[in-house]
XYZ file of C-alpha atoms in Angstrom:
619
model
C -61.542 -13.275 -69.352
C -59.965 -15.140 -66.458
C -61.575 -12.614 -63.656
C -63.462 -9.678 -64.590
C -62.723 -7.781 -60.632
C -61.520 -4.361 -61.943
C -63.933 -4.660 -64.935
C -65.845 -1.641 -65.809
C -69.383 -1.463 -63.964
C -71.360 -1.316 -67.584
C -68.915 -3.996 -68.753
C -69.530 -6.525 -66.129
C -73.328 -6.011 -66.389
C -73.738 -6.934 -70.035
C -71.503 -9.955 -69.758
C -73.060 -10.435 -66.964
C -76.604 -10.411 -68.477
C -75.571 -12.050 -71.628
C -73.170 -15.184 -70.189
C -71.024 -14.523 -72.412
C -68.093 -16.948 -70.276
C -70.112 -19.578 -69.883
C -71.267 -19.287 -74.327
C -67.592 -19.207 -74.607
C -66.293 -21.811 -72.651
C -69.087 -24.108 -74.048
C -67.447 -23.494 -77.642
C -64.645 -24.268 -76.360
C -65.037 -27.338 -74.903
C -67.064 -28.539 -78.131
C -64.197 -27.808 -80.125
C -61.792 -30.016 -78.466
C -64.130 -32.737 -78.041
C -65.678 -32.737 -81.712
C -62.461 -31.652 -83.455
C -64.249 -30.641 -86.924
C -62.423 -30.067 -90.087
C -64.184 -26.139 -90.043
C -64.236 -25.065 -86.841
C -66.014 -21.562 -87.827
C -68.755 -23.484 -89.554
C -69.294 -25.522 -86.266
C -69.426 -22.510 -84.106
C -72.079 -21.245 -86.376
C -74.081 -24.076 -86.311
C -74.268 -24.241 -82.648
C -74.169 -20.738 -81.988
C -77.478 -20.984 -84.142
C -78.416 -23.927 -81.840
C -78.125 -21.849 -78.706
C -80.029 -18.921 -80.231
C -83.058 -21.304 -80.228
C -82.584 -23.243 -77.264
C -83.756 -22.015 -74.079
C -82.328 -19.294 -71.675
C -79.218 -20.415 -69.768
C -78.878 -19.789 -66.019
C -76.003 -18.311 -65.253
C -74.205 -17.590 -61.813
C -71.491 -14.663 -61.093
C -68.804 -14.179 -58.918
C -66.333 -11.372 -59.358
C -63.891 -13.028 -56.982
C -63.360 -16.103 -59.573
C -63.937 -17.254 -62.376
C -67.230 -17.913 -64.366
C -68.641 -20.856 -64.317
C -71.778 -22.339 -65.227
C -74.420 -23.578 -62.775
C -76.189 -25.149 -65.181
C -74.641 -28.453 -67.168
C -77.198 -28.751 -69.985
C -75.504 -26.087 -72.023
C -72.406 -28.214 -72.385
C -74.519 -31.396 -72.731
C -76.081 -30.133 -75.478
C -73.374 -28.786 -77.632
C -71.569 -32.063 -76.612
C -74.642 -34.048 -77.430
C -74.782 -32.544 -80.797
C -71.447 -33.267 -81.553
C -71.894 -36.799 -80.794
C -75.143 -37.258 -82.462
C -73.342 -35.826 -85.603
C -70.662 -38.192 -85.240
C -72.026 -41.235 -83.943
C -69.378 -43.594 -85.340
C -66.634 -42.405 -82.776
C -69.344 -42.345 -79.831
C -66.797 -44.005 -77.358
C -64.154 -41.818 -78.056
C -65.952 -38.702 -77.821
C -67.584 -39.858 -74.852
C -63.976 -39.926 -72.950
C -62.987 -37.267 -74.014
C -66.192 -35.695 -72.437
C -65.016 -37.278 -68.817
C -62.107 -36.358 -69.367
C -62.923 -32.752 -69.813
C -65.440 -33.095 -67.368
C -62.325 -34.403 -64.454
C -60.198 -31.455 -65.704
C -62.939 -28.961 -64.895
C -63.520 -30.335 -61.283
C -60.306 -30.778 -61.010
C -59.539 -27.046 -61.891
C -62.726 -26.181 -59.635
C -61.220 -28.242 -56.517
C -58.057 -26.459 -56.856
C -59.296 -22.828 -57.343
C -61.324 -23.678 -53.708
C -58.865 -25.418 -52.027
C -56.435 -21.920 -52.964
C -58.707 -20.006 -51.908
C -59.104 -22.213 -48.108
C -55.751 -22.603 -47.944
C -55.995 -18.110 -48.511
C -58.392 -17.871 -45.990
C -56.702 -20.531 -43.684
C -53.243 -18.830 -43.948
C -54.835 -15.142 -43.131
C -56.705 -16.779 -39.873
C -53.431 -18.495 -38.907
C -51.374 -15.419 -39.385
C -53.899 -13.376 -37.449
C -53.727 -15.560 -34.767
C -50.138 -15.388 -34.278
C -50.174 -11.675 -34.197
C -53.083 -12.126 -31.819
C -51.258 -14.236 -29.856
C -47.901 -12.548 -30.013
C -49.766 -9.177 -29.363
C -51.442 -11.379 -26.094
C -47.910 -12.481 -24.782
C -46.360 -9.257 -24.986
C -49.588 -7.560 -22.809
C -48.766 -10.787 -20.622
C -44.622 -9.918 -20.363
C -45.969 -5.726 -19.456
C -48.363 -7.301 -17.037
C -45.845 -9.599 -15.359
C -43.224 -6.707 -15.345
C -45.287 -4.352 -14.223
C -46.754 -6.484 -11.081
C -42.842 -7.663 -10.782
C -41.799 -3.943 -10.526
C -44.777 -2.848 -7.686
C -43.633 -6.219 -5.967
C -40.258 -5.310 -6.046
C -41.160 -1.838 -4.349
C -43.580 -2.970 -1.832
C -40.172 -5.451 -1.133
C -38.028 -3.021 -0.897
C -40.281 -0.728 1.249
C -40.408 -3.234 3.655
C -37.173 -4.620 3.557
C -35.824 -0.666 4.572
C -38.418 -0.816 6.846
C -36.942 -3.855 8.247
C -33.501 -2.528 8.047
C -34.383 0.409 9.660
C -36.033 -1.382 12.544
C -33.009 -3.868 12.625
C -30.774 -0.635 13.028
C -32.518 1.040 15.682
C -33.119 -2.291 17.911
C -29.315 -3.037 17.539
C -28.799 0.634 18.266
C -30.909 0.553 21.611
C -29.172 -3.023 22.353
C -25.436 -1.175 21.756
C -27.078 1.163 24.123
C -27.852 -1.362 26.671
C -24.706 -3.276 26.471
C -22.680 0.000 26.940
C -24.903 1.062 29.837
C -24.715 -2.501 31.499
C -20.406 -2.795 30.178
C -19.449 0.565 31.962
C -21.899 -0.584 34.854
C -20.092 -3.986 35.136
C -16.466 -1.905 34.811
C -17.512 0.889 37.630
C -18.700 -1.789 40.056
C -15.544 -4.095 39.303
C -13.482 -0.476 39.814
C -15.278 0.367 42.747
C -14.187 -3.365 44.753
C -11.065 -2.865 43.288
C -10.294 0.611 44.677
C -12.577 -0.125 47.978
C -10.034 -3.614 48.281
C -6.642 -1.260 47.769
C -8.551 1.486 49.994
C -8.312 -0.723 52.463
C -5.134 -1.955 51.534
C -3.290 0.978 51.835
C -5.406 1.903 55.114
C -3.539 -1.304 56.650
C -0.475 -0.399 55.506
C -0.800 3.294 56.483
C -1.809 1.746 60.227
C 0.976 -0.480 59.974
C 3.383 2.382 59.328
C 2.416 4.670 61.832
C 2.211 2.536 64.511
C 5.654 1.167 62.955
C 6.895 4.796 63.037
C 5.147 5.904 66.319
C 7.047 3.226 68.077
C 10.136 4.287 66.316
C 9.575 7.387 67.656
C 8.960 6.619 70.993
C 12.201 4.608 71.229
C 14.208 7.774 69.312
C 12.255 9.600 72.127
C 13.936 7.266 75.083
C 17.414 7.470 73.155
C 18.301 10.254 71.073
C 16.484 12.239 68.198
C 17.637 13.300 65.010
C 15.911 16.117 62.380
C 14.473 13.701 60.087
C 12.622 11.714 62.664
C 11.379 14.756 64.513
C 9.665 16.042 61.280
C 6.077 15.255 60.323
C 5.897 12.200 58.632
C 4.502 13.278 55.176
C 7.514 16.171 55.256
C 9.997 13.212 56.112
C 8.647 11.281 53.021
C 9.029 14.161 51.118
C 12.395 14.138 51.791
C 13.004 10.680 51.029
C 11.986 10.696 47.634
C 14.176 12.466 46.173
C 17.286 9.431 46.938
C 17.770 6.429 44.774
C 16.952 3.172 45.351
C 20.535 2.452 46.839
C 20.438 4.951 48.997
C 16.662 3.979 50.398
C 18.019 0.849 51.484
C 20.891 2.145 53.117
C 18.770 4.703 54.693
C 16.706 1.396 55.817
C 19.871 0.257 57.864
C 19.875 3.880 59.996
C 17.269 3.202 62.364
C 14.023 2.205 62.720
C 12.327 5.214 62.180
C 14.493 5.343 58.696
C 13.062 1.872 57.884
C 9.436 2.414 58.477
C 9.398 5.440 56.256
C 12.114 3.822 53.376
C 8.897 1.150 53.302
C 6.343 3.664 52.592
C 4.963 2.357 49.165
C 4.979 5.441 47.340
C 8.918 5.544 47.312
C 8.992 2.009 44.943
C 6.564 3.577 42.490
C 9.698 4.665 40.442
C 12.630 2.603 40.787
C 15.888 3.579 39.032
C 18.658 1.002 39.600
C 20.786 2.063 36.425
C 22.779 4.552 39.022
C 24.150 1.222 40.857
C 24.583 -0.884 37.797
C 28.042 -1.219 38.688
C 27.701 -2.641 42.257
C 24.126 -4.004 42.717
C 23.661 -7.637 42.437
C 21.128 -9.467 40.269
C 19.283 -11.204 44.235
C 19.072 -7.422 45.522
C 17.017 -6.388 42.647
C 15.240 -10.027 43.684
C 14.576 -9.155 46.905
C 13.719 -5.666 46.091
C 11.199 -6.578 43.633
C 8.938 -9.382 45.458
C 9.581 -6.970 48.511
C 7.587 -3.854 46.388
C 6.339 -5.576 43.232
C 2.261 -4.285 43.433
C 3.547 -0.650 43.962
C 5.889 -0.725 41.115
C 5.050 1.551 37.842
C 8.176 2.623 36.353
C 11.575 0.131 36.460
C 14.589 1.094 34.775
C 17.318 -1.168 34.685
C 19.707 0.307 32.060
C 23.615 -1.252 31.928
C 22.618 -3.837 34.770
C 24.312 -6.585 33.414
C 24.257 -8.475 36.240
C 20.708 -9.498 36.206
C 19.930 -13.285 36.604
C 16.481 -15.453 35.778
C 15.099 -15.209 39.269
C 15.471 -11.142 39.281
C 13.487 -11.433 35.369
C 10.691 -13.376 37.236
C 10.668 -10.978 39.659
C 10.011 -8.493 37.141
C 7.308 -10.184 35.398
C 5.455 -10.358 38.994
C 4.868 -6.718 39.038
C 1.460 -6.498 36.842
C 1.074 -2.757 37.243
C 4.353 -2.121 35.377
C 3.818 0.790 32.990
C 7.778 1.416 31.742
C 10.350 -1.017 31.579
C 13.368 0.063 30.633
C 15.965 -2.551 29.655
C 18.724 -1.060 27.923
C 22.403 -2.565 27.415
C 21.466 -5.590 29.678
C 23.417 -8.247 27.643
C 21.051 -11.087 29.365
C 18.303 -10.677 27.454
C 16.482 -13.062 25.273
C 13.670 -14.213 23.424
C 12.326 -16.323 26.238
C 13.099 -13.416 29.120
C 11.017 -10.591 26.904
C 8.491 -13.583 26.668
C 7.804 -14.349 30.158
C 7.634 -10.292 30.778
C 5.364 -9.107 28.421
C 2.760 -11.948 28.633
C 2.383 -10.831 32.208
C 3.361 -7.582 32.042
C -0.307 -6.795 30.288
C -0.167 -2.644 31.365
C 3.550 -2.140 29.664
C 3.385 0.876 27.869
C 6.751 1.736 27.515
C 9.658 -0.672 26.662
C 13.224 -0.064 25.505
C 15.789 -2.980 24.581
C 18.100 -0.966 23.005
C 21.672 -2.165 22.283
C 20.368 -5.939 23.190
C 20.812 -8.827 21.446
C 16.902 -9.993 21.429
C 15.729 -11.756 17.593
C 12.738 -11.668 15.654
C 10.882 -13.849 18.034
C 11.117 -11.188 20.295
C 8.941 -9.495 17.791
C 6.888 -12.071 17.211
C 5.777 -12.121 21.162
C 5.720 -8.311 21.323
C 3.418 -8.277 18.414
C 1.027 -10.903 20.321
C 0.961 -9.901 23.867
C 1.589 -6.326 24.670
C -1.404 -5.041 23.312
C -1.242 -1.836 25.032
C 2.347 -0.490 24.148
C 2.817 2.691 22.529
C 6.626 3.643 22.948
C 9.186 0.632 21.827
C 13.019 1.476 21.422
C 15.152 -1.106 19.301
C 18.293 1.068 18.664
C 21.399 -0.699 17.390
C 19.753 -4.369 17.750
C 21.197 -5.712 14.839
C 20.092 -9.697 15.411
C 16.381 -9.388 14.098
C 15.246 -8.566 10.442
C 12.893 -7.552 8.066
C 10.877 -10.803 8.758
C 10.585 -9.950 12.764
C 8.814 -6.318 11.660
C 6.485 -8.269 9.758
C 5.113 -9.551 12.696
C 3.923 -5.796 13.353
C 1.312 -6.106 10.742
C 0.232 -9.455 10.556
C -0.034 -10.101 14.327
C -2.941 -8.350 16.700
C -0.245 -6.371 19.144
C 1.675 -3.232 18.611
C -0.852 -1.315 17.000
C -0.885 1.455 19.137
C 2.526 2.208 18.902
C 3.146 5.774 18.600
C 6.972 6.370 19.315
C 9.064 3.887 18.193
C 13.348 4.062 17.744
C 15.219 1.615 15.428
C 18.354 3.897 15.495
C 21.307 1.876 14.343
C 19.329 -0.550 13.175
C 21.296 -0.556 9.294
C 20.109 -4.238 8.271
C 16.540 -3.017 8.099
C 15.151 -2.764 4.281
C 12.572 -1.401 2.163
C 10.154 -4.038 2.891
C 10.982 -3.723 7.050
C 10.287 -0.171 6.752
C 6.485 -1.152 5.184
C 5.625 -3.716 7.389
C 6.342 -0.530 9.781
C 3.837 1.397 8.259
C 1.305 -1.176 7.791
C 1.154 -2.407 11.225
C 1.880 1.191 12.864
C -0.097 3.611 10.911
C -0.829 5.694 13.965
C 3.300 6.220 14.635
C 3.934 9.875 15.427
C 7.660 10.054 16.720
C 10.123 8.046 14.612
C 13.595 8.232 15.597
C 16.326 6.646 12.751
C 19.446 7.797 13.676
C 22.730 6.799 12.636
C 21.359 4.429 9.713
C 23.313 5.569 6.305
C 21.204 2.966 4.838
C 18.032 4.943 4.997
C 16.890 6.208 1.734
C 14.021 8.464 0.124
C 12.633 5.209 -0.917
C 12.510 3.713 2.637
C 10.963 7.403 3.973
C 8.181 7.224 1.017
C 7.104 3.634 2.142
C 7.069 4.887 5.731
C 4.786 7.874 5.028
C 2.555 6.316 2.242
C 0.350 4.799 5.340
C 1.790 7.008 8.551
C 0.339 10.346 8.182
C 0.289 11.136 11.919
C 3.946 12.010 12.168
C 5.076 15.023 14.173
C 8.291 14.176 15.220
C 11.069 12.759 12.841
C 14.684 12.057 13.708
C 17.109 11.464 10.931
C 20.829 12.157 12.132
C 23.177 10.513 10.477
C 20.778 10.300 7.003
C 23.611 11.094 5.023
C 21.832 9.392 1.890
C 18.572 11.326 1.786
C 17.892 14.182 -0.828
C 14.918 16.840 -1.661
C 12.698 14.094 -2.526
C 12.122 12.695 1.042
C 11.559 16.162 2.422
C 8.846 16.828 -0.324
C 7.442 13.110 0.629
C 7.653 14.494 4.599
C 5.885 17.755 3.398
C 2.899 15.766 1.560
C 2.404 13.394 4.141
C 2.528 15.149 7.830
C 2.779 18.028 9.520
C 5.783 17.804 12.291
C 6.535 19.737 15.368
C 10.164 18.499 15.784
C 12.937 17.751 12.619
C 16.034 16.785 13.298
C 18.786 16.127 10.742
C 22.769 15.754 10.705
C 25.395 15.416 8.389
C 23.733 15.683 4.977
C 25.178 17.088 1.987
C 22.298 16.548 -0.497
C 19.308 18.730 0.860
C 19.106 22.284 -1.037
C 17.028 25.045 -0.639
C 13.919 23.294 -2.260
C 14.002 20.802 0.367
C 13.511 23.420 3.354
C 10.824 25.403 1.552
C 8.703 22.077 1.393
C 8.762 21.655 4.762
C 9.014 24.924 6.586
C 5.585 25.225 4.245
C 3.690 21.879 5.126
C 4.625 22.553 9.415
C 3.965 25.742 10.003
C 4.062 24.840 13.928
C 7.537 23.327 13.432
C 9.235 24.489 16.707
C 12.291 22.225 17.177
C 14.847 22.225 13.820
C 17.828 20.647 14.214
C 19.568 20.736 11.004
C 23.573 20.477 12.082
C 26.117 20.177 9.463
C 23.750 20.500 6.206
C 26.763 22.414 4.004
C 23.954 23.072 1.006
C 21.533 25.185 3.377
C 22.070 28.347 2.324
C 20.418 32.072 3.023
C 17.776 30.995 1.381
C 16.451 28.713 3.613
C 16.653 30.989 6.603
C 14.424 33.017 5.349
C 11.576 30.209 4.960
C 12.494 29.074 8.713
C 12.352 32.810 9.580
C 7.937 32.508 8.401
C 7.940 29.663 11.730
C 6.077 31.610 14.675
C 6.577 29.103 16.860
C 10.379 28.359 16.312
C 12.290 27.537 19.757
C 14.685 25.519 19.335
C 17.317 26.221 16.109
C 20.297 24.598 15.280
C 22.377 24.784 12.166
C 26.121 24.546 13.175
C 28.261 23.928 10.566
C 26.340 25.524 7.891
C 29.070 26.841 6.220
C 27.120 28.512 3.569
C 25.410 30.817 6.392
C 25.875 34.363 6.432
C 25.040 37.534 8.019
C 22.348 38.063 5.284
C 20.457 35.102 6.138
C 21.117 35.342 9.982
C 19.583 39.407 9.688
C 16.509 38.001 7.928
C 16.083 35.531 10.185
C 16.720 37.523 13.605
C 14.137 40.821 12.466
C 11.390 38.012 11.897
C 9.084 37.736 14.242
C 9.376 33.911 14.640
C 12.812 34.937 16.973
C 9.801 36.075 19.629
C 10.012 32.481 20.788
C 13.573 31.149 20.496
C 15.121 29.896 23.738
C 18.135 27.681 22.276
C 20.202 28.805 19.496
C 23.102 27.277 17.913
C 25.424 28.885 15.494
C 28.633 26.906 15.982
C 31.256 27.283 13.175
C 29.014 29.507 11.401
C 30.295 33.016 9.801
C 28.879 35.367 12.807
C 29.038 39.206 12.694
C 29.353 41.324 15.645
C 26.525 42.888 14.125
C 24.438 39.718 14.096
C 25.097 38.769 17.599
C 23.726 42.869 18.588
C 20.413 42.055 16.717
C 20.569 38.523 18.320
C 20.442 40.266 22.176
C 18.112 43.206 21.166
C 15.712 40.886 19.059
C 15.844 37.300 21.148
C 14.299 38.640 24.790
C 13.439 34.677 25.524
C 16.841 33.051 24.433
C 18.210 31.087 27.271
C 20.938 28.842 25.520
C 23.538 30.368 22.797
C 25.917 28.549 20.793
C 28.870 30.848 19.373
C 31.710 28.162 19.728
C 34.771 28.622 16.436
C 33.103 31.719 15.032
C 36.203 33.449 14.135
C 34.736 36.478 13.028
C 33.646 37.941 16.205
C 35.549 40.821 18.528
C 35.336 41.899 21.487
C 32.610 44.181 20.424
C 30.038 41.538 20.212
C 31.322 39.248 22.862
C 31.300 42.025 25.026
C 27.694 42.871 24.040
C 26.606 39.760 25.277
C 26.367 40.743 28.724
C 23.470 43.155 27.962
C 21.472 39.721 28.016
C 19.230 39.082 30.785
C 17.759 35.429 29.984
C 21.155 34.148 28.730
C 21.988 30.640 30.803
C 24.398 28.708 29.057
C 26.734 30.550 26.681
C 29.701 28.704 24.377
C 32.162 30.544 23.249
C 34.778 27.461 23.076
C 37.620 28.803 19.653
C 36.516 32.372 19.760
C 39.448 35.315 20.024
C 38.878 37.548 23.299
C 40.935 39.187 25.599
C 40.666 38.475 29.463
C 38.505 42.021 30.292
C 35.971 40.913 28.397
C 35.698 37.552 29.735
C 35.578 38.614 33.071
C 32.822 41.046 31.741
C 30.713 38.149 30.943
């Protein structure tokens, strides 16, 4: 009878109506105050006594317990007890207290449960609440976060894109007022040389109409009489030597041996062997502002005043100084930091270091064509320099024939510091290896010219690197016994506008690889002496392709020719000027002899081939 919630309706409203709890918990609590010795006979007796007492007042609450909201109930079935007992009065009357303390006590409880319910629910709503209130806060802050962060970015492109087109217009501007600034510092510059050369022109004729007049008095030769733009023409075509001996003639001679344009190309490697080092000197400071291209190749006579000299002339373009055994570190030094135009350099079989390097790689800025062949004093540590320095990086041709103490690691710093190389000559290096070619490649794809005579070391490999890498116009290669079939197919694939092929002494070439050179069209230049493995097959295949259109120079050298082949050679090849037949023992007199049906044949070699005297004097 504890709770009476999921009572039945009917149920609940007679207990209801009859308080039956509160009857019940009276009898109760009578009984464990009073104690009798029959406790049916007491419940009896008072259930008689509440029969004829008055009506209790009873209140309900489904949610607890019953309990009575009247006390005189209880008082009077404990009242009764103690008036029937009146000899243990005290005791009874603690026990009532203490029944009394246990029912508060159990009432307290039973509400503070049920606060401590009610408390718990509010609490727990109130963190959902507020856990429901601070994730609406986290979407609200996001979603203002996210519409900031687009507005942002709006105007930050906006920004950007205003940034971009003012630095755009102010490129504009700067280009506009740069190539203003360079025309008007042209213009004084060719006004000031205008009249330059004006003063010099008026110095020469009136030089060389005084000459005249004298010549006039005296006795004229042909060279004075002529107009003096014919007579110039005339002189240009002698060397520097002979201009100043010409100078010694007359006057006449010596006004037009000072005309500038004559010291725009000066060649003193015809008189290495007799000019001195102080008449290049006095050449030099004589002519130095007209001087372009120098080459002084095997003149080992050349002293520190006539290197000054050269570093004078700023408008130097070429410098070519080849086999002079006087060069240094500290010469190339003084000419290249004032030699800022020098295109065009060659210190070929020279003794110059890496520091030449090092200075080449900081101050010519502007060179594209550098020659080192068979300099064997610099290293792998000088070509650094090529990529680590600001210089060089323009170079497009560059020649380290010779050159066998280069490595793998020279050949990179090649390739990182050149990447725009397109003519690369190695000749004569038997240390070059497919390795050393892939390095080169990996970074230079610009190649179209490759020189490799003497690569006796490299195999199919480097020509399928050469065919993934470039396209070239120009292949040459000597003296290698490794490259097949496979190796020619690569590249006669990957340059189909290869038009130079020199591929001398290659023993593994084969007919074969004819017939992949014979799908060039723009073949004109073939060589492939001492292809043993040649024949008339390959040659036939070759010569009724329509790549032959085109050939001017053909060498067959020590190959097995045909009478047959060279017949197809004259019909087929109407543009072949040059024709290499020397040691092919196979020919007669029949093909030899057909040779002279050729009308653009120049230069023919017949040098070890069997032929009677008619037929040479045929030819």
């Amino acid at each position: 009878m504890a709770s009476l919630e999921n009572a039945d309706p009917s149920l609940k409203e007679y207990i209801l109506k009859n308080s039956l709890p509160q009857i019940f918990q009276s009898l109760l609590a009578g009984l464990c105050t009073s104690c009798p010795d029959n406790p049916l006979h007491y419940i009896e007796e008072k259930l008689l006594a509440i029969q004829g007492s008055r009506e209790i007042d009873i209140v309900w609450d489904v949610e607890d317990d019953l309990y009575p909201s009247d006390q005189t109930l209880v008082h009077d079935m404990i009242g009764l007890c103690i008036s029937e007992n009146s000899d243990d009065d005290i005791t009874k009357s603690s026990f009532f207290e203490e029944a009394l303390h246990c029912y508060r006590r159990s009432l307290m409880k039973m509400g503070f449960m049920a606060w401590k319910r009610y408390t718990l629910i509010r609490r727990i709503e109130a963190v959902i609440l507020r856990r429901n209130m601070d994730t609406a806060k986290s979407h609200h802050a996001r979603n203002v976060l996210h519409y900031t962060f687009r507005i942002w970015m709006k105007w930050v492109q906006s920004k950007k894109k205003r940034k971009s087109d003012a630095i755009k217009k102010l490129q504009k501007v700067h280009k506009l007022l740069q190539c203003r600034n360079i025309f008007f510092a042209w213009r004084y510059v060719v006004q000031d040389s205008k009249r330059t050369q004006q003063y010099i022109e008026r110095w020469e004729n009136s030089l060389l109409e005084k000459s005249n007049q004298e010549v006039d008095s005296i006795n004229n030769d042909i060279i004075s009489a002529l107009p003096s733009k014919l007579s110039l023409k005339i002189f240009q075509y002698l060397e520097s030597g002979d201009l100043i001996r010409c100078a010694k003639v007359c006057d006449t001679w010596m006004a037009i041996t000072q005309t500038c344009s004559l010291w725009n190309k000066i060649n003193f490697s015809v008189e290495k062997h007799w000019i001195q080092s102080c008449d290049i000197e006095k050449i030099l400071k004589k002519y130095r502002p007209f001087v372009v291209h120098l080459n002084l190749r095997g003149c080992m006579s050349l002293m520190w005043p006539a290197f000054r000299c050269i570093s004078e002339c700023r408008n130097l373009q070429e410098l070519n100084l080849s086999e002079c055994t006087n060069i240094d570190d500290e010469t190339v030094r003084i000419i290249s930091e004032s030699c800022q135009s020098l295109l065009y350099l060659n210190l070929s079989h020279t003794y110059v270091t890496n520091g030449t390097l090092k200075v080449l790689s900081r101050s010519c800025m502007n060179l594209q064509y550098l020659s080192l062949a068979h300099c064997r004093r610099f290293t792998d540590k000088g070509l650094q320099f090529l990529a680590t320095e600001k210089g060089c990086h323009g170079l497009v041709y560059i020649d380290l024939s010779g050159c066998t103490q280069i490595t793998v690691d020279g050949f990179r710093s090649i390739a990182d510091g050149c990447s725009v190389l397109q003519h690369i000559v190695f000749d004569n290096m038997p240390t070059f290896t497919d390795r050393c070619l892939q390095v080169l490649t990996a970074k230079c794809h610009s190649l179209v010219t490759i020189s490799l005579l003497g690569s006796s070391h490299l195999t199919d490999t480097a020509f399928k690197t050469i065919a993934e890498a470039a396209s070239l116009i120009k292949l040459q290669i000597e003296g290698n016994e490794h490259i097949t079939d496979i190796g020619w197919k690569a590249v006669c694939k990957s340059s189909p506008n290869l038009s130079h092929l020199h591929a001398a002494d290659c023993p593994k070439m084969t007919d074969a690889s004819l017939k992949y050179i014979a799908s060039l069209k723009n073949i004109s230049y073939l060589d492939i002496s001492d292809c043993v493995r040649v024949s008339d097959v390959g040659l036939r295949c070759f010569i009724d392709s329509p790549s032959v259109a085109k050939l001017k120079e053909f060498n067959l050298s020590n190959c097995r020719v045909s009478d047959i082949v060279v017949v197809r050679i004259v019909q087929r090849c109407s543009m072949l000027t040059t024709l290499n037949l020397a040691y092919c023992e196979s020919l007669t007199d029949v093909g030899i002899e057909f040779l002279s049906n050729s009308r653009c044949l120049v230069c023919l070699d017949m040098t070890g081939c069997h032929m009677q005297d008619k037929v040479s004097c045929l030819l």
